[in-house]
mmCIF file of C-alpha atoms in Angstrom:
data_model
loop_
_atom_site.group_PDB
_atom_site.id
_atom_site.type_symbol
_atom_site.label_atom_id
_atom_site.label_comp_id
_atom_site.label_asym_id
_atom_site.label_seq_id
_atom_site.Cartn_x
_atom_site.Cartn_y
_atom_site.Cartn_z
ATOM 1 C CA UNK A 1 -235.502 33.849 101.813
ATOM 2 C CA UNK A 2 -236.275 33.816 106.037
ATOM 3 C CA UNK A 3 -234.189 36.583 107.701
ATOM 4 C CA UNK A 4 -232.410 32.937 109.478
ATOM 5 C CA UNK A 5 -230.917 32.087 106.604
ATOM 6 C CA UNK A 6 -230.075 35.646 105.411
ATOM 7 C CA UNK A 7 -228.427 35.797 108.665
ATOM 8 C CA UNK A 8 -226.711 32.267 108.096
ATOM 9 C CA UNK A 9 -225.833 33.427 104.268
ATOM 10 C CA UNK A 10 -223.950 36.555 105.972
ATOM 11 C CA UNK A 11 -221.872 34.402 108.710
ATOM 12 C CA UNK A 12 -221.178 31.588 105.871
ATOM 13 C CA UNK A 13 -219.472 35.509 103.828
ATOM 14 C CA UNK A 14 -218.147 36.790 106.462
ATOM 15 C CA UNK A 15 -215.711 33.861 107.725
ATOM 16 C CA UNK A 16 -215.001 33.283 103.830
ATOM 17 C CA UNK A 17 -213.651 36.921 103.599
ATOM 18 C CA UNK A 18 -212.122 36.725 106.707
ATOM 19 C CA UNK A 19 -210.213 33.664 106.931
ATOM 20 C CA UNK A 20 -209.134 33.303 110.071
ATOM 21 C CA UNK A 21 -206.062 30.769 110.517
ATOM 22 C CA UNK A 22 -205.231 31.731 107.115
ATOM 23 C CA UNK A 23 -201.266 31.581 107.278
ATOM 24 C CA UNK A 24 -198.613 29.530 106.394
ATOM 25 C CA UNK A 25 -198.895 25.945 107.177
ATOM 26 C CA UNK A 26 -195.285 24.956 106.799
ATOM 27 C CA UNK A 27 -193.960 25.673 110.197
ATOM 28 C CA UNK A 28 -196.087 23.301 111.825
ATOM 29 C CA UNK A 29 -195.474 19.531 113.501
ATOM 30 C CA UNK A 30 -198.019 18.042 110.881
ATOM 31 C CA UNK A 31 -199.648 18.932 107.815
ATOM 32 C CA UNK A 32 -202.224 17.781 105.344
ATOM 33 C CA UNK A 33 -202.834 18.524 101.903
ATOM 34 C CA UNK A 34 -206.312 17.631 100.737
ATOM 35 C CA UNK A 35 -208.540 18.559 97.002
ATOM 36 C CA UNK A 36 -212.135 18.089 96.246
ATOM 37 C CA UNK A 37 -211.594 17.051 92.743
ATOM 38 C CA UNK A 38 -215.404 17.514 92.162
ATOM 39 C CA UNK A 39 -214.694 21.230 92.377
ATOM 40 C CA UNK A 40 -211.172 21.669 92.889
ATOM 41 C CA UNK A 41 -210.853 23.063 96.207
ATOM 42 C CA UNK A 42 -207.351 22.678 98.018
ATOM 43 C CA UNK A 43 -206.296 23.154 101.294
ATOM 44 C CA UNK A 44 -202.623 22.460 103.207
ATOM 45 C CA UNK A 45 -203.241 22.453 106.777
ATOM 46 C CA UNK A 46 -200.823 22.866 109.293
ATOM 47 C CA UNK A 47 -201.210 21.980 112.959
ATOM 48 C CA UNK A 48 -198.826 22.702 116.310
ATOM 49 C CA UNK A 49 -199.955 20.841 119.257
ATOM 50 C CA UNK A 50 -199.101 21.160 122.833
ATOM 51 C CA UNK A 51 -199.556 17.809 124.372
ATOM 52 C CA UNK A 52 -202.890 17.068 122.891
ATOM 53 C CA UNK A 53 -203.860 20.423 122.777
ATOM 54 C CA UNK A 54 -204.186 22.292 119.503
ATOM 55 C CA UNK A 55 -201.962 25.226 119.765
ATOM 56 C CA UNK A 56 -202.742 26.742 116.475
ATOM 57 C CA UNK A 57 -204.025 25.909 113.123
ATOM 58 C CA UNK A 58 -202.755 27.158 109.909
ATOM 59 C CA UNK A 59 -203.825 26.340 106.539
ATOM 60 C CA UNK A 60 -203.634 27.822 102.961
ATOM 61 C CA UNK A 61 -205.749 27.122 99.980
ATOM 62 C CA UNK A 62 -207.979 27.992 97.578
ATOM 63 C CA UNK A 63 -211.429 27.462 97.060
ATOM 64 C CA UNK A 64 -214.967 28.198 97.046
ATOM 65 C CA UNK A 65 -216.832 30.253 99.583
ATOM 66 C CA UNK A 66 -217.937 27.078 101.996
ATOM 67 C CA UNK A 67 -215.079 25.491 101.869
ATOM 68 C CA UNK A 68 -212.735 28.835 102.903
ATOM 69 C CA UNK A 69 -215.932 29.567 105.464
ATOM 70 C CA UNK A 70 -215.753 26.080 107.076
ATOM 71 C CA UNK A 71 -212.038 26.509 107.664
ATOM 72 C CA UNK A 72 -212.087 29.535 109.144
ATOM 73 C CA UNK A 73 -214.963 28.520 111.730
ATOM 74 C CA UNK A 74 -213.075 25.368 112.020
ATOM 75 C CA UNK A 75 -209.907 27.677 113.362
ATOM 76 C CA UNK A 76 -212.385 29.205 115.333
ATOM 77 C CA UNK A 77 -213.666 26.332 116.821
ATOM 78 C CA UNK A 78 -210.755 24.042 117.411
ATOM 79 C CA UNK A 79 -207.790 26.147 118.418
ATOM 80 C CA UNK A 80 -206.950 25.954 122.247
ATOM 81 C CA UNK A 81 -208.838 22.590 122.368
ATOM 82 C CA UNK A 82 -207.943 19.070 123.784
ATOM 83 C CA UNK A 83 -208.264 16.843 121.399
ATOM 84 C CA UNK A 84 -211.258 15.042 122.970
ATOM 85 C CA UNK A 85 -213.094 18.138 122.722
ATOM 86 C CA UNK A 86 -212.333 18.379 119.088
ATOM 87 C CA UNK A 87 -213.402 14.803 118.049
ATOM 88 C CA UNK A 88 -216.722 15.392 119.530
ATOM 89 C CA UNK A 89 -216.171 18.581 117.258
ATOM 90 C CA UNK A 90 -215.174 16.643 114.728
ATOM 91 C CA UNK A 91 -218.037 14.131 114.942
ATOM 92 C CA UNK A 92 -220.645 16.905 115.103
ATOM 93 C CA UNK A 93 -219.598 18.378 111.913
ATOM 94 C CA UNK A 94 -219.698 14.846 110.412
ATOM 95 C CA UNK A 95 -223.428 14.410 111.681
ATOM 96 C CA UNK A 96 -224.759 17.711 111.015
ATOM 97 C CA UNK A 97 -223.350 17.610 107.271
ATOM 98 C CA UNK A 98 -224.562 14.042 106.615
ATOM 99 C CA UNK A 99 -227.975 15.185 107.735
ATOM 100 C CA UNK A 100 -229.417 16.332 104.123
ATOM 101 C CA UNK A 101 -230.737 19.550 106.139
ATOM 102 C CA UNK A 102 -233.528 17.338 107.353
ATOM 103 C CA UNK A 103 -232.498 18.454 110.887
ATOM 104 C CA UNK A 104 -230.138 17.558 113.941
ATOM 105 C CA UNK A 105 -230.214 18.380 117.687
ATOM 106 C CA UNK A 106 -229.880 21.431 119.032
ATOM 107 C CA UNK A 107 -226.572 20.457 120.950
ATOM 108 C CA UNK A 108 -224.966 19.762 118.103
ATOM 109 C CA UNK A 109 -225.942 23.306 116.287
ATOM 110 C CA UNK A 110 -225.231 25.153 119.710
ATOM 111 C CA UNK A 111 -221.440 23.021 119.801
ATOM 112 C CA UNK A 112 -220.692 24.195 116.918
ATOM 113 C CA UNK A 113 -221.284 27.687 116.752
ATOM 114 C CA UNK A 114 -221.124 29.430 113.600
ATOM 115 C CA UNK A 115 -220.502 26.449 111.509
ATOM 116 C CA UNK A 116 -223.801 25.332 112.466
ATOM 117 C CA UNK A 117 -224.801 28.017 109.681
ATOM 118 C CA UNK A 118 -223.517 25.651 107.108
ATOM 119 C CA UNK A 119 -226.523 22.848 107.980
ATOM 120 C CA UNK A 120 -228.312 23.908 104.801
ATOM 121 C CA UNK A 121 -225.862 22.983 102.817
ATOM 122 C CA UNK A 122 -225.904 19.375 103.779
ATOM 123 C CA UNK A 123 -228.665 19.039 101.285
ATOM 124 C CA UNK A 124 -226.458 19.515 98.612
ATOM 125 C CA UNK A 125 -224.233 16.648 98.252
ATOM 126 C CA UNK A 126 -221.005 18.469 95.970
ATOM 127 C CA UNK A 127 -221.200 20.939 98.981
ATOM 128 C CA UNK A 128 -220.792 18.707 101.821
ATOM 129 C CA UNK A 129 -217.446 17.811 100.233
ATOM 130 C CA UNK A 130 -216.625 21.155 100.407
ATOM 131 C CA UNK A 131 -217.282 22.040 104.265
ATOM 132 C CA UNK A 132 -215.515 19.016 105.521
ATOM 133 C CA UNK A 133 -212.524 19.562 103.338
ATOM 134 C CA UNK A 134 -211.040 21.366 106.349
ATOM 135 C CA UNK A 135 -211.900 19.451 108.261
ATOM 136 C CA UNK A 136 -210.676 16.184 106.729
ATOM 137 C CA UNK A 137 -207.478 18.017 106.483
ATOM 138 C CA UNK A 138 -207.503 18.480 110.656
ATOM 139 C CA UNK A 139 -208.322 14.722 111.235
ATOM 140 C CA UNK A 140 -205.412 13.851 108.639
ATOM 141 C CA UNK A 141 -203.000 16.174 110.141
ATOM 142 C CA UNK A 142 -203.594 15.289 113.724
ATOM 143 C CA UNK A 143 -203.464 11.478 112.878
ATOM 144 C CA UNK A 144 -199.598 12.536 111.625
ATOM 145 C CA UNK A 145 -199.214 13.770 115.232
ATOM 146 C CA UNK A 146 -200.353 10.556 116.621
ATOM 147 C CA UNK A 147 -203.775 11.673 117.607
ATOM 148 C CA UNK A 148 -207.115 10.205 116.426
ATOM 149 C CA UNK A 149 -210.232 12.340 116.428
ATOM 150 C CA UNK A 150 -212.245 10.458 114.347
ATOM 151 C CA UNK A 151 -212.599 7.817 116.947
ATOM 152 C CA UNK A 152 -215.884 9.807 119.140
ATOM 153 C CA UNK A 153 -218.966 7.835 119.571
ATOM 154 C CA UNK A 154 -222.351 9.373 119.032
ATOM 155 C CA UNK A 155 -224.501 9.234 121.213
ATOM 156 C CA UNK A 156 -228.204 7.546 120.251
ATOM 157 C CA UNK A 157 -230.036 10.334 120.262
ATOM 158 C CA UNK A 158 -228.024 12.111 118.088
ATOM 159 C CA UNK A 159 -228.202 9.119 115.672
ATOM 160 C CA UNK A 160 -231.403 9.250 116.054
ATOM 161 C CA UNK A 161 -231.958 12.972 115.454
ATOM 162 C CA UNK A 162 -229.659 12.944 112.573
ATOM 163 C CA UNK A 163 -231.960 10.133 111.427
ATOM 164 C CA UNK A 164 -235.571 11.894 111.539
#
């Protein structure tokens, strides 16, 4: 194994131990409750918005390490964000994970920070159920608040690189 994806492996351990936006997801002004019934990962996701800003995320579940990792770099990412900036977030994940690790463009690994560790695991297919669980929970939630992040357009080159 490359030092990279030792590195990677670490980030993807660290964020599942950590957890950040772990809380309780009740006292929110939409929530989403969403399983992987290939593995049985769960996740209730809370969201409080200010205008269509994302004042915090909170969610509670239990599951394997990606899926806990991806939620917490989700947090990470999203929190404090219009939510423009969190469909193109939103989109990015989507690319990157459909890309069976063959590769996508550096602006979409540099937008997305640490969860751009979790690119390897787009080869897997039971796996890539288990980053965007979070995630799908976010887009779910946020459509309960009247807000539609699924709705960015990628760009052609980033078709194209998540293509090649």
């Amino acid at each position: 194994m490359g030092s990279l994806e030792q590195l990677y492996q670490q980030v993807i351990l660290d964020h599942a131990r950590e957890k950040h936006g772990e809380g309780d997801p009740t006292a929110s002004d939409a929530s989403s409750h969403q399983v992987n019934p290939t593995c049985g990962d769960e996740v209730t996701l809370g969201v409080r918005l200010d205008g269509d800003r994302l004042a915090s995320v909170q969610w509670d579940g239990d599951g394997c390490s990606i899926s806990r990792a991806s939620l917490s770099m989700m947090t990470d990412l999203t929190q404090g964000k219009t939510s423009e900036e969190i469909a193109r977030l939103y989109r990015d994940m989507e690319v990157m994970m459909h890309s069976r690790n063959l590769g996508v463009a550096e602006e979409i690994l540099d937008e997305l920070g640490d969860a751009a560790a979790l690119e390897s695991t787009s080869q897997f297919a039971n796996r890539v159920k288990c980053a965007l669980l979070g995630w799908y929970a976010l887009r779910d939630a946020m459509a309960k608040s009247g807000i539609d992040i699924s709705s960015a357009e990628v760009s052609a080159d980033q078709e194209r690189n998540s293509n090649d």
